[in-house]
Amino acid sequence: MSLWLCLRFPQLPLQCQTLSETQPIVVLARQRVLRANDCAASLGVREGMAAATVRALAGGEPLLLLTRDQDAEQRCLQQLCCWAYGITPALHPWRGDSLQLEVGGCLALFHGLEALLQTVHRGIQLRGYRVEAGLAPTPKAAWLLSFGTEGLATGGTEGWQEQLNTLPLSLLDDFPNEVAALHRAGLQQLGDLLALPEAALGRRCGKAMIHWLRQMLGRETDLQPDYRPPGHFSDQHWFGYEVKTTAELRPAVQQLLQALCGFLRQTQLQTEEIEWQLLAVDRQTQCLQVRSSSRHSDWENWYQLTQLQLDRLQLRTGIEGLTLECHQLLTGRSASIDLFSPHNQREPMQALLDRLRNRLGLQAILNIGCRDEHLPELALQVSSEATARAPSGQPSGQPCGQRPFWLLPEPQPVRQQQGLLHWQGPLQLVAGPERIEDNWWQEPVSRDYYIARGSRGQYYWLFHDRLRRQWYVHGLFA
């Protein structure tokens, strides 16, 4: 049987803009109070009051009046959808301030309803939202029951129809004219309405209301399009106070990274780059770009890289909010694991390079790689890009062991004495030649390359310039 959990966020218009409870804050819509925080409510501010009345109640006390920001509400609701997608893939936003989660299909995953509700409770508590919830076999019934509970529901669905009967008819605000007519007829609760014959109720209230009630009771299918994850990730944390040191950011950083990496795992995606936005009390924003040389979804790795940048960051002013953005979502790759590798193997080189780049900056670490060029001195490239190709020491198609990785800045001439080659001692040719001819359109080059061994066992890479008839040492083997 289907089981729906409705999470309704009654204070969303207020909490999407600020979580501060230190002063009276009121959100206005058409110059009327839409929502007020506890400080404002203690002054007597109530929903529906005019803005002038609110100012009079505040007297000389500092008061913050905000205009409703529906775009911010939808952004917060989308962030909540990203989080809830880790609980169930069957969910959708509802009425602009609620989430509908079908949890009946994932009870086995969480080992029961109670454990699932505890997971939901922890997730919402970390985000600082007030929530009212309802459980029922249909989404509309769950939404109605959320008005009959305070906080997150902890029980089952036994007696849900009896609970519906006690709810006021005024909750059916999609049908204000019909509800007003029913009130005039003496009907006050939903149970009074459901006790009437459906045919008589249809003549009085119309087909639309009958259809809504039948969906609420599960007599008709209530189909809604499921939520689909977006093409980017965005989540936000408001502190509710002024943060003055980067050390105070760490718990929020960890929470947001766990949310991101949970989202990545659920969608089978990975990323190589994230962006932090530090929202200051003066409405200015500081941005931090954190990059990795490999795509992954490991929140601990991203946490370490973020900390390296935060440690050298100077806050210009106090911070009241933190945003994590990830626009680069890539198809996930499984890490190759060596069956016979020891469990205590050392840190991978790429992880070390990532930490150095994020501590010292991208330009501080250079990658040495190769490109397809015939002339060895042109085949080596140095780049600060983290994605540069790993060095192989030679152009493609050449055996790796036949060329040294390090070349001399300039080829050094080799002298000949009594038919032998000398460079820091006598040299003996042990392999070669390998002929390279190139650059005929500018300055022709024709060389025969050899591997030579010195008197102390050192191996050199040298060539004979066929045009100048001269020998040179070009590189040293390790």
XYZ file of N, CA, C and O in Angstrom, residues 249-433:
740
model
N 33.109 27.869 10.261
C 32.436 27.426 9.040
C 32.478 25.907 8.872
O 31.716 25.350 8.082
N 33.370 25.228 9.604
C 33.629 23.809 9.328
C 32.400 22.908 9.444
O 32.187 22.060 8.573
N 31.568 23.009 10.510
C 30.395 22.126 10.561
C 29.461 22.310 9.368
O 28.940 21.330 8.825
N 29.245 23.574 8.948
C 28.371 23.824 7.797
C 28.996 23.304 6.513
O 28.299 22.761 5.639
N 30.319 23.446 6.372
C 31.019 22.923 5.202
C 30.845 21.410 5.115
O 30.536 20.851 4.060
N 31.013 20.734 6.236
C 30.850 19.275 6.250
C 29.428 18.873 5.893
O 29.212 17.955 5.095
N 28.445 19.573 6.452
C 27.045 19.243 6.177
C 26.713 19.419 4.698
O 26.075 18.546 4.083
N 27.159 20.521 4.101
C 26.848 20.780 2.703
C 27.561 19.794 1.784
O 26.994 19.342 0.779
N 28.796 19.431 2.119
C 29.521 18.467 1.287
C 28.901 17.081 1.372
O 28.841 16.351 0.371
N 28.426 16.704 2.542
C 27.746 15.410 2.661
C 26.464 15.405 1.836
O 26.116 14.397 1.210
N 25.749 16.544 1.820
C 24.539 16.637 0.995
C 24.890 16.539 -0.484
O 24.217 15.844 -1.254
N 25.968 17.236 -0.912
C 26.381 17.180 -2.316
C 26.768 15.770 -2.722
O 26.301 15.258 -3.749
N 27.627 15.126 -1.933
C 28.118 13.811 -2.324
C 27.021 12.753 -2.226
O 27.016 11.784 -2.995
N 26.079 12.936 -1.295
C 24.908 12.050 -1.279
C 24.103 12.200 -2.559
O 23.656 11.215 -3.160
N 23.928 13.445 -3.008
C 23.211 13.707 -4.264
C 23.955 13.095 -5.443
O 23.345 12.496 -6.335
N 25.286 13.228 -5.470
C 26.069 12.672 -6.571
C 25.958 11.153 -6.629
O 25.822 10.569 -7.705
N 26.020 10.514 -5.468
C 25.919 9.051 -5.452
C 24.534 8.591 -5.892
O 24.399 7.595 -6.604
N 23.511 9.313 -5.463
C 22.147 8.922 -5.831
C 21.890 9.069 -7.322
O 21.111 8.319 -7.907
N 22.522 10.050 -7.947
C 22.339 10.284 -9.372
C 23.445 9.662 -10.215
O 23.483 9.847 -11.427
N 24.378 8.927 -9.568
C 25.491 8.245 -10.237
C 26.326 9.238 -11.037
O 26.707 8.994 -12.186
N 26.618 10.381 -10.395
C 27.426 11.413 -11.023
C 28.646 11.703 -10.147
O 28.695 11.298 -8.984
N 29.606 12.413 -10.720
C 30.797 12.847 -9.989
C 31.161 14.248 -10.461
O 30.572 14.764 -11.408
N 32.114 14.869 -9.798
C 32.514 16.215 -10.180
C 34.002 16.418 -9.937
O 34.621 15.714 -9.137
N 34.570 17.394 -10.672
C 35.973 17.774 -10.509
C 36.113 19.176 -9.938
O 37.234 19.616 -9.688
N 35.001 19.885 -9.736
C 35.093 21.282 -9.308
C 33.849 21.678 -8.519
O 32.723 21.325 -8.899
N 34.047 22.371 -7.412
C 32.939 22.923 -6.633
C 33.236 24.390 -6.354
O 34.377 24.846 -6.458
N 32.199 25.126 -5.999
C 32.355 26.558 -5.713
C 31.642 26.893 -4.407
O 30.477 26.524 -4.205
N 32.351 27.588 -3.531
C 31.781 28.078 -2.276
C 31.502 29.571 -2.403
O 32.311 30.312 -2.965
N 30.377 29.996 -1.856
C 30.043 31.418 -1.789
C 29.794 31.770 -0.327
O 28.881 31.226 0.298
N 30.624 32.664 0.204
C 30.489 33.113 1.582
C 29.669 34.396 1.582
O 30.096 35.418 1.025
N 28.474 34.341 2.158
C 27.529 35.455 2.124
C 27.750 36.311 3.359
O 27.476 35.890 4.482
N 28.251 37.520 3.158
C 28.618 38.395 4.261
C 27.413 39.182 4.762
O 26.388 39.296 4.086
N 27.547 39.741 5.969
C 26.454 40.503 6.568
C 26.196 41.796 5.800
O 25.106 42.368 5.889
N 27.207 42.281 5.040
C 27.009 43.492 4.238
C 26.521 43.172 2.834
O 26.605 43.997 1.927
N 26.032 41.936 2.627
C 25.474 41.460 1.361
C 26.528 41.275 0.267
O 26.183 41.096 -0.905
N 27.816 41.334 0.616
C 28.878 41.027 -0.326
C 29.143 39.517 -0.314
O 28.808 38.827 0.640
N 29.747 39.035 -1.391
C 29.984 37.599 -1.534
C 31.452 37.332 -1.843
O 32.026 37.973 -2.725
N 32.052 36.417 -1.092
C 33.390 35.914 -1.395
C 33.265 34.509 -1.986
O 32.529 33.669 -1.454
N 33.963 34.270 -3.101
C 33.860 32.978 -3.785
C 35.174 32.213 -3.682
O 36.255 32.803 -3.743
N 35.051 30.907 -3.517
C 36.209 30.008 -3.485
C 35.979 28.884 -4.491
O 34.947 28.210 -4.447
N 36.939 28.708 -5.402
C 36.889 27.595 -6.350
C 37.794 26.482 -5.824
O 38.970 26.712 -5.536
N 37.237 25.279 -5.698
C 38.016 24.121 -5.240
C 37.991 23.089 -6.362
O 36.917 22.695 -6.830
N 39.180 22.675 -6.793
C 39.293 21.746 -7.928
C 40.028 20.476 -7.516
O 40.853 20.478 -6.620
N 39.699 19.424 -8.236
C 40.376 18.139 -8.059
C 40.828 17.656 -9.431
O 40.174 17.937 -10.442
N 41.938 16.930 -9.465
C 42.444 16.442 -10.747
C 41.671 15.229 -11.251
O 41.847 14.826 -12.395
N 40.831 14.652 -10.410
C 40.027 13.498 -10.826
C 38.603 13.678 -10.327
O 38.366 14.268 -9.281
N 37.671 13.184 -11.094
C 36.255 13.276 -10.695
C 35.953 12.233 -9.615
O 36.411 11.094 -9.684
N 35.182 12.620 -8.607
C 34.812 11.687 -7.548
C 33.643 12.277 -6.756
O 33.200 13.402 -6.998
N 33.157 11.515 -5.798
C 32.045 11.950 -4.933
C 32.377 11.636 -3.477
O 31.508 11.210 -2.716
N 33.617 11.865 -3.097
C 34.096 11.588 -1.742
C 34.082 12.897 -0.945
O 34.914 13.781 -1.171
N 33.133 13.036 -0.003
C 32.989 14.309 0.703
C 34.205 14.602 1.584
O 34.564 15.778 1.772
N 34.868 13.569 2.125
C 36.042 13.811 2.973
C 37.193 14.419 2.172
O 37.909 15.302 2.670
N 37.354 13.962 0.938
C 38.389 14.526 0.077
C 38.083 15.996 -0.223
O 38.957 16.864 -0.118
N 36.844 16.293 -0.569
C 36.459 17.690 -0.840
C 36.581 18.540 0.425
O 36.932 19.731 0.356
N 36.320 17.951 1.577
C 36.434 18.697 2.837
C 37.894 19.100 3.082
O 38.175 20.243 3.462
N 38.823 18.182 2.866
C 40.240 18.490 3.065
C 40.708 19.579 2.108
O 41.417 20.516 2.506
N 40.294 19.481 0.834
C 40.701 20.488 -0.141
C 40.093 21.850 0.188
O 40.744 22.887 0.015
N 38.855 21.858 0.663
C 38.219 23.123 1.042
C 38.922 23.743 2.233
O 39.140 24.960 2.286
N 39.283 22.921 3.216
C 39.948 23.436 4.404
C 41.281 24.100 4.068
O 41.663 25.105 4.673
N 41.996 23.551 3.082
C 43.270 24.147 2.684
C 43.083 25.575 2.190
O 43.913 26.451 2.446
N 41.978 25.813 1.483
C 41.725 27.175 1.004
C 41.187 28.065 2.115
O 41.515 29.247 2.181
N 40.349 27.510 2.995
C 39.809 28.321 4.089
C 40.914 28.738 5.060
O 40.848 29.832 5.637
N 41.934 27.888 5.238
C 43.010 28.209 6.177
C 43.786 29.460 5.763
O 44.347 30.152 6.618
N 43.840 29.731 4.460
C 44.580 30.919 4.019
C 43.653 32.059 3.591
O 44.108 33.023 2.981
N 42.366 31.946 3.939
C 41.395 32.981 3.573
C 41.256 34.002 4.697
O 41.150 33.647 5.870
N 41.264 35.268 4.330
C 41.017 36.348 5.277
C 39.596 36.847 5.074
O 39.251 37.324 3.990
N 38.757 36.728 6.108
C 37.380 37.203 6.003
C 37.361 38.729 6.060
O 37.882 39.339 6.992
N 36.764 39.335 5.046
C 36.692 40.795 5.020
C 35.705 41.326 6.047
O 35.863 42.408 6.592
N 34.660 40.557 6.309
C 33.637 40.944 7.286
C 32.958 39.674 7.792
O 33.308 38.571 7.380
N 31.995 39.806 8.708
C 31.306 38.643 9.245
C 30.482 37.916 8.189
O 29.983 38.515 7.233
N 30.334 36.603 8.362
C 29.593 35.754 7.420
C 28.300 35.297 8.077
O 28.295 34.889 9.235
N 27.190 35.375 7.324
C 25.917 34.896 7.855
C 25.343 33.717 7.080
O 24.397 33.076 7.535
N 25.910 33.425 5.924
C 25.408 32.311 5.133
C 26.500 31.697 4.284
O 27.525 32.321 3.991
N 26.303 30.436 3.891
C 27.279 29.695 3.093
C 26.533 28.926 2.011
O 25.563 28.226 2.296
N 26.975 29.080 0.760
C 26.348 28.397 -0.374
C 27.366 27.496 -1.048
O 28.520 27.887 -1.244
N 26.927 26.289 -1.393
C 27.759 25.354 -2.153
C 27.115 25.144 -3.514
O 25.945 24.774 -3.605
N 27.877 25.412 -4.580
C 27.386 25.245 -5.946
C 28.274 24.234 -6.664
O 29.500 24.204 -6.470
N 27.640 23.436 -7.506
C 28.372 22.482 -8.340
C 27.685 22.428 -9.698
O 26.577 21.901 -9.819
N 28.321 23.036 -10.694
C 27.741 23.095 -12.038
C 28.316 22.037 -12.966
O 27.774 21.801 -14.037
N 29.422 21.425 -12.576
C 30.080 20.438 -13.418
C 29.733 19.040 -12.910
O 30.412 18.476 -12.058
N 28.651 18.491 -13.434
C 28.225 17.142 -13.058
C 28.591 16.192 -14.190
O 28.113 16.344 -15.313
N 29.447 15.205 -13.889
C 29.971 14.300 -14.906
C 29.545 12.870 -14.606
O 29.271 12.513 -13.464
N 29.514 12.080 -15.656
C 29.172 10.671 -15.489
C 30.168 9.998 -14.551
O 31.385 10.203 -14.672
N 29.657 9.212 -13.616
C 30.518 8.590 -12.619
C 31.421 7.514 -13.219
O 31.048 6.826 -14.166
N 32.609 7.435 -12.651
C 33.560 6.376 -13.036
C 33.894 5.548 -11.807
O 34.167 6.078 -10.757
N 33.863 4.222 -11.946
C 34.234 3.372 -10.815
C 35.737 3.338 -10.671
O 36.444 3.232 -11.641
N 36.184 3.440 -9.422
C 37.624 3.385 -9.155
C 38.110 1.960 -9.291
O 37.476 1.025 -8.840
N 39.257 1.782 -9.970
C 39.833 0.452 -10.111
C 40.552 0.077 -8.817
O 41.346 0.847 -8.305
N 40.249 -1.089 -8.302
C 40.821 -1.546 -7.034
C 41.643 -2.802 -7.301
O 41.169 -3.751 -7.929
N 42.878 -2.775 -6.848
C 43.759 -3.932 -6.998
C 43.429 -4.939 -5.895
O 43.521 -4.640 -4.714
N 43.046 -6.129 -6.317
C 42.661 -7.166 -5.363
C 43.799 -7.500 -4.408
O 43.577 -7.823 -3.244
N 45.038 -7.392 -4.889
C 46.177 -7.820 -4.089
C 46.927 -6.660 -3.446
O 47.980 -6.848 -2.856
N 46.398 -5.431 -3.575
C 47.105 -4.293 -2.991
C 46.900 -4.281 -1.488
O 45.839 -4.651 -0.990
N 47.884 -3.861 -0.714
C 47.727 -3.821 0.747
C 46.745 -2.745 1.148
O 46.578 -1.730 0.480
N 46.069 -2.951 2.282
C 45.070 -1.984 2.755
C 45.722 -0.690 3.220
O 45.080 0.344 3.251
N 46.972 -0.761 3.599
C 47.635 0.426 4.132
C 48.517 1.102 3.095
O 49.554 1.671 3.415
N 48.128 1.003 1.816
C 48.963 1.606 0.788
C 48.969 3.121 0.942
O 48.042 3.713 1.473
N 50.036 3.741 0.436
C 50.234 5.161 0.636
C 49.214 5.989 -0.144
O 48.548 5.490 -1.045
N 49.168 7.284 0.209
C 48.257 8.209 -0.443
C 48.575 8.304 -1.930
O 49.737 8.418 -2.322
N 47.556 8.251 -2.818
C 47.814 8.376 -4.247
C 48.467 9.719 -4.564
O 48.205 10.726 -3.905
N 49.301 9.730 -5.607
C 50.003 10.948 -5.987
C 49.029 12.065 -6.343
O 49.247 13.235 -6.016
N 47.915 11.727 -7.012
C 46.967 12.762 -7.427
C 46.350 13.464 -6.223
O 46.091 14.666 -6.263
N 46.112 12.733 -5.132
C 45.560 13.364 -3.934
C 46.552 14.360 -3.345
O 46.170 15.449 -2.890
N 47.839 14.010 -3.354
C 48.863 14.938 -2.873
C 48.916 16.192 -3.744
O 48.988 17.315 -3.244
N 48.869 16.015 -5.066
C 48.911 17.164 -5.969
C 47.694 18.067 -5.774
O 47.803 19.291 -5.817
N 46.522 17.472 -5.549
C 45.313 18.270 -5.308
C 45.481 19.138 -4.067
O 45.111 20.311 -4.053
N 46.036 18.555 -3.002
C 46.213 19.319 -1.769
C 47.218 20.459 -1.973
O 47.023 21.568 -1.472
N 48.288 20.201 -2.712
C 49.275 21.247 -2.959
C 48.687 22.368 -3.810
O 48.936 23.550 -3.554
N 47.905 22.013 -4.818
C 47.302 23.043 -5.670
C 46.351 23.930 -4.887
O 46.313 25.151 -5.072
N 45.531 23.327 -4.021
C 44.559 24.116 -3.282
C 45.198 24.918 -2.152
O 44.621 25.905 -1.705
N 46.393 24.500 -1.699
C 47.083 25.281 -0.672
C 47.922 26.397 -1.293
O 47.939 27.529 -0.815
N 48.632 26.079 -2.402
C 49.587 27.021 -2.971
C 49.059 27.751 -4.192
O 49.645 28.747 -4.606
N 47.966 27.259 -4.795
C 47.456 27.864 -6.011
C 47.759 26.993 -7.222
O 48.713 26.203 -7.231
N 46.957 27.152 -8.284
C 47.108 26.309 -9.467
C 48.451 26.517 -10.155
O 49.026 25.584 -10.718
N 48.972 27.760 -10.129
C 50.206 28.032 -10.852
C 51.443 27.487 -10.147
O 52.524 27.474 -10.725
N 51.281 27.058 -8.898
C 52.445 26.602 -8.141
C 52.876 25.189 -8.521
O 54.014 24.802 -8.282
N 51.999 24.405 -9.103
C 52.298 23.025 -9.465
C 52.283 22.901 -10.979
O 51.297 23.258 -11.627
N 53.388 22.433 -11.545
C 53.490 22.267 -12.987
C 53.495 20.789 -13.347
O 54.068 19.965 -12.632
N 52.841 20.470 -14.433
C 52.808 19.103 -14.947
C 53.745 19.001 -16.149
O 53.723 19.861 -17.036
N 54.563 17.969 -16.168
C 55.450 17.719 -17.297
C 54.857 16.571 -18.099
O 54.625 15.477 -17.565
N 54.603 16.834 -19.347
C 54.002 15.816 -20.197
C 54.648 15.828 -21.569
O 55.667 16.484 -21.802
N 54.098 15.089 -22.496
C 54.670 15.028 -23.836
C 53.599 15.305 -24.870
O 52.402 15.218 -24.589
N 54.046 15.710 -26.036
C 53.146 15.908 -27.159
C 53.779 15.252 -28.386
O 54.984 14.962 -28.400
N 52.987 15.044 -29.396
C 53.461 14.336 -30.583
C 54.308 15.261 -31.451
O 53.786 16.032 -32.269
N 55.599 15.213 -31.224
C 56.578 15.951 -32.029
C 57.758 15.019 -32.301
O 58.163 14.243 -31.447
N 58.317 15.137 -33.495
C 59.453 14.275 -33.835
C 60.709 14.706 -33.094
O 61.454 13.861 -32.593
N 60.971 16.021 -33.027
C 62.181 16.492 -32.361
C 62.012 16.360 -30.853
O 61.054 16.880 -30.287
N 62.911 15.691 -30.159
C 62.760 15.472 -28.705
C 62.634 16.755 -27.909
O 61.880 16.817 -26.943
N 63.386 17.814 -28.290
C 63.334 19.050 -27.520
C 61.985 19.754 -27.627
O 61.657 20.633 -26.825
N 61.191 19.404 -28.637
C 59.851 19.989 -28.789
C 58.759 19.082 -28.233
O 57.602 19.487 -28.142
N 59.123 17.837 -27.912
C 58.109 16.870 -27.481
C 57.714 17.038 -26.024
O 56.665 16.560 -25.603
N 58.540 17.742 -25.239
C 58.252 17.908 -23.814
C 57.468 19.196 -23.600
O 57.798 20.235 -24.189
N 56.426 19.162 -22.764
C 55.655 20.361 -22.458
C 55.458 20.476 -20.948
O 55.350 19.480 -20.246
N 55.428 21.717 -20.488
C 55.205 22.023 -19.078
C 53.936 22.844 -18.975
O 53.783 23.855 -19.672
N 53.003 22.416 -18.118
C 51.701 23.083 -18.024
C 51.252 23.101 -16.573
O 51.585 22.213 -15.788
N 50.460 24.142 -16.224
C 49.886 24.220 -14.880
C 48.520 23.580 -14.810
O 47.903 23.529 -13.753
N 48.013 23.113 -15.942
C 46.698 22.498 -15.956
C 46.733 21.164 -15.242
O 47.618 20.333 -15.489
N 45.718 20.951 -14.375
C 45.670 19.685 -13.624
C 45.350 18.509 -14.518
O 45.589 17.372 -14.166
N 44.789 18.791 -15.712
C 44.349 17.704 -16.592
C 45.388 17.358 -17.653
O 45.113 16.648 -18.589
N 46.620 17.934 -17.505
C 47.656 17.636 -18.496
C 47.951 16.147 -18.533
O 47.864 15.451 -17.538
N 48.337 15.655 -19.710
C 48.599 14.242 -19.860
C 49.795 13.804 -19.046
O 50.774 14.522 -18.917
N 49.701 12.641 -18.468
C 50.835 12.112 -17.699
C 52.036 11.945 -18.600
O 51.913 11.539 -19.751
N 53.230 12.259 -18.097
C 54.424 12.176 -18.935
C 54.747 10.752 -19.314
O 54.633 9.837 -18.522
N 55.181 10.606 -20.540
C 55.647 9.285 -20.967
C 57.084 9.316 -21.440
O 57.715 8.299 -21.597
N 57.579 10.538 -21.688
C 58.992 10.661 -22.026
C 59.295 10.579 -23.496
O 60.435 10.712 -23.901
N 58.301 10.345 -24.346
C 58.565 10.263 -25.766
C 57.271 10.468 -26.517
O 56.193 10.350 -25.966
N 57.329 10.823 -27.824
C 56.128 10.927 -28.615
C 55.399 9.595 -28.670
O 55.978 8.540 -28.424
N 54.105 9.666 -29.010
C 53.312 8.447 -29.043
C 53.863 7.485 -30.073
O 54.381 7.866 -31.106
N 53.726 6.202 -29.782
C 54.187 5.176 -30.694
C 55.620 4.742 -30.460
O 56.083 3.796 -31.079
N 56.359 5.447 -29.540
C 57.741 5.078 -29.279
C 57.818 4.233 -28.007
O 57.093 4.473 -27.062
N 58.696 3.262 -27.946
C 58.828 2.475 -26.715
C 59.317 3.349 -25.571
O 60.253 4.129 -25.718
N 58.695 3.182 -24.396
C 58.959 4.066 -23.261
C 60.395 3.976 -22.791
O 60.984 4.963 -22.386
N 60.985 2.798 -22.829
C 62.305 2.635 -22.239
C 63.448 3.105 -23.117
O 64.607 3.003 -22.732
N 63.219 3.574 -24.358
C 64.289 3.917 -25.278
C 64.689 5.380 -25.223
O 65.626 5.783 -25.902
N 63.985 6.194 -24.437
C 64.313 7.611 -24.354
C 64.306 8.052 -22.902
O 63.485 7.602 -22.115
N 65.215 8.957 -22.544
C 65.211 9.456 -21.164
C 64.093 10.477 -20.970
O 63.663 11.138 -21.930
N 63.644 10.606 -19.742
C 62.610 11.604 -19.456
C 63.204 13.008 -19.409
O 62.615 13.963 -19.908
N 64.372 13.161 -18.799
C 64.999 14.482 -18.656
C 65.998 14.701 -19.784
O 66.897 13.900 -20.018
N 65.862 15.827 -20.471
C 66.792 16.250 -21.505
C 67.624 17.412 -20.992
O 67.162 18.210 -20.166
N 68.821 17.543 -21.486
C 69.660 18.696 -21.166
C 69.056 19.956 -21.780
O 68.410 19.886 -22.840
N 69.251 21.119 -21.134
C 68.703 22.363 -21.719
C 69.182 22.582 -23.153
O 68.420 23.032 -23.999
N 70.434 22.259 -23.430
C 70.993 22.335 -24.772
C 71.863 21.102 -24.990
O 72.582 20.678 -24.084
N 71.837 20.504 -26.182
C 72.751 19.372 -26.457
C 74.204 19.782 -26.249
O 74.632 20.862 -26.676
N 74.963 18.916 -25.561
C 76.367 19.190 -25.245
C 77.270 18.428 -26.218
O 77.086 17.220 -26.424
N 78.248 19.135 -26.829
C 79.111 18.446 -27.798
C 79.976 17.363 -27.138
O 80.402 17.494 -25.991
N 80.190 16.300 -27.850
C 81.007 15.169 -27.412
C 82.294 15.171 -28.252
O 82.246 15.280 -29.481
N 83.417 15.052 -27.580
C 84.676 15.054 -28.339
C 85.067 13.614 -28.695
O 84.703 12.663 -28.004
N 85.788 13.508 -29.787
C 86.271 12.217 -30.253
C 87.790 12.159 -30.086
O 88.504 13.113 -30.411
N 88.246 11.028 -29.551
C 89.673 10.854 -29.308
C 90.047 9.412 -29.602
O 89.516 8.479 -28.980
N 90.914 9.268 -30.581
C 91.397 7.940 -30.983
C 90.241 6.998 -31.319
O 90.194 5.845 -30.913
N 89.251 7.568 -32.027
C 88.116 6.772 -32.469
C 87.088 6.480 -31.396
O 86.120 5.751 -31.646
N 87.260 7.044 -30.165
C 86.301 6.831 -29.075
C 85.610 8.144 -28.732
O 86.179 9.230 -28.908
N 84.396 8.027 -28.232
C 83.626 9.197 -27.806
C 83.884 9.454 -26.335
O 83.912 8.519 -25.512
N 84.075 10.750 -25.976
C 84.366 11.116 -24.590
C 83.417 12.238 -24.150
O 83.284 13.267 -24.827
N 82.762 12.011 -23.010
C 81.978 13.068 -22.343
C 81.923 12.692 -20.860
O 81.255 11.728 -20.477
N 82.727 13.376 -20.032
C 82.914 13.009 -18.631
C 83.446 11.582 -18.533
O 82.997 10.783 -17.698
N 84.331 11.235 -19.444
C 84.904 9.898 -19.504
C 84.549 9.234 -20.824
O 83.723 9.727 -21.602
N 85.133 8.103 -21.109
C 84.838 7.410 -22.372
C 83.414 6.854 -22.391
O 82.859 6.465 -21.372
N 82.826 6.821 -23.613
C 81.455 6.315 -23.803
C 81.497 5.099 -24.712
O 82.294 5.040 -25.674
N 80.588 4.156 -24.424
C 80.464 2.961 -25.250
C 79.023 2.871 -25.756
O 78.074 2.847 -24.963
N 78.850 2.814 -27.073
C 77.511 2.711 -27.653
C 76.950 1.322 -27.388
O 77.624 0.315 -27.672
N 75.716 1.254 -26.854
C 75.110 -0.050 -26.543
C 73.808 -0.285 -27.291
O 73.330 -1.420 -27.351
N 73.215 0.751 -27.845
C 71.958 0.572 -28.585
C 71.825 1.702 -29.581
O 72.308 2.816 -29.375
N 71.122 1.424 -30.688
C 70.886 2.421 -31.721
C 71.354 1.911 -33.058
O 71.865 0.784 -33.179
N 71.224 2.694 -34.112
C 70.704 4.065 -34.067
C 69.186 4.148 -34.266
O 68.562 3.206 -34.746
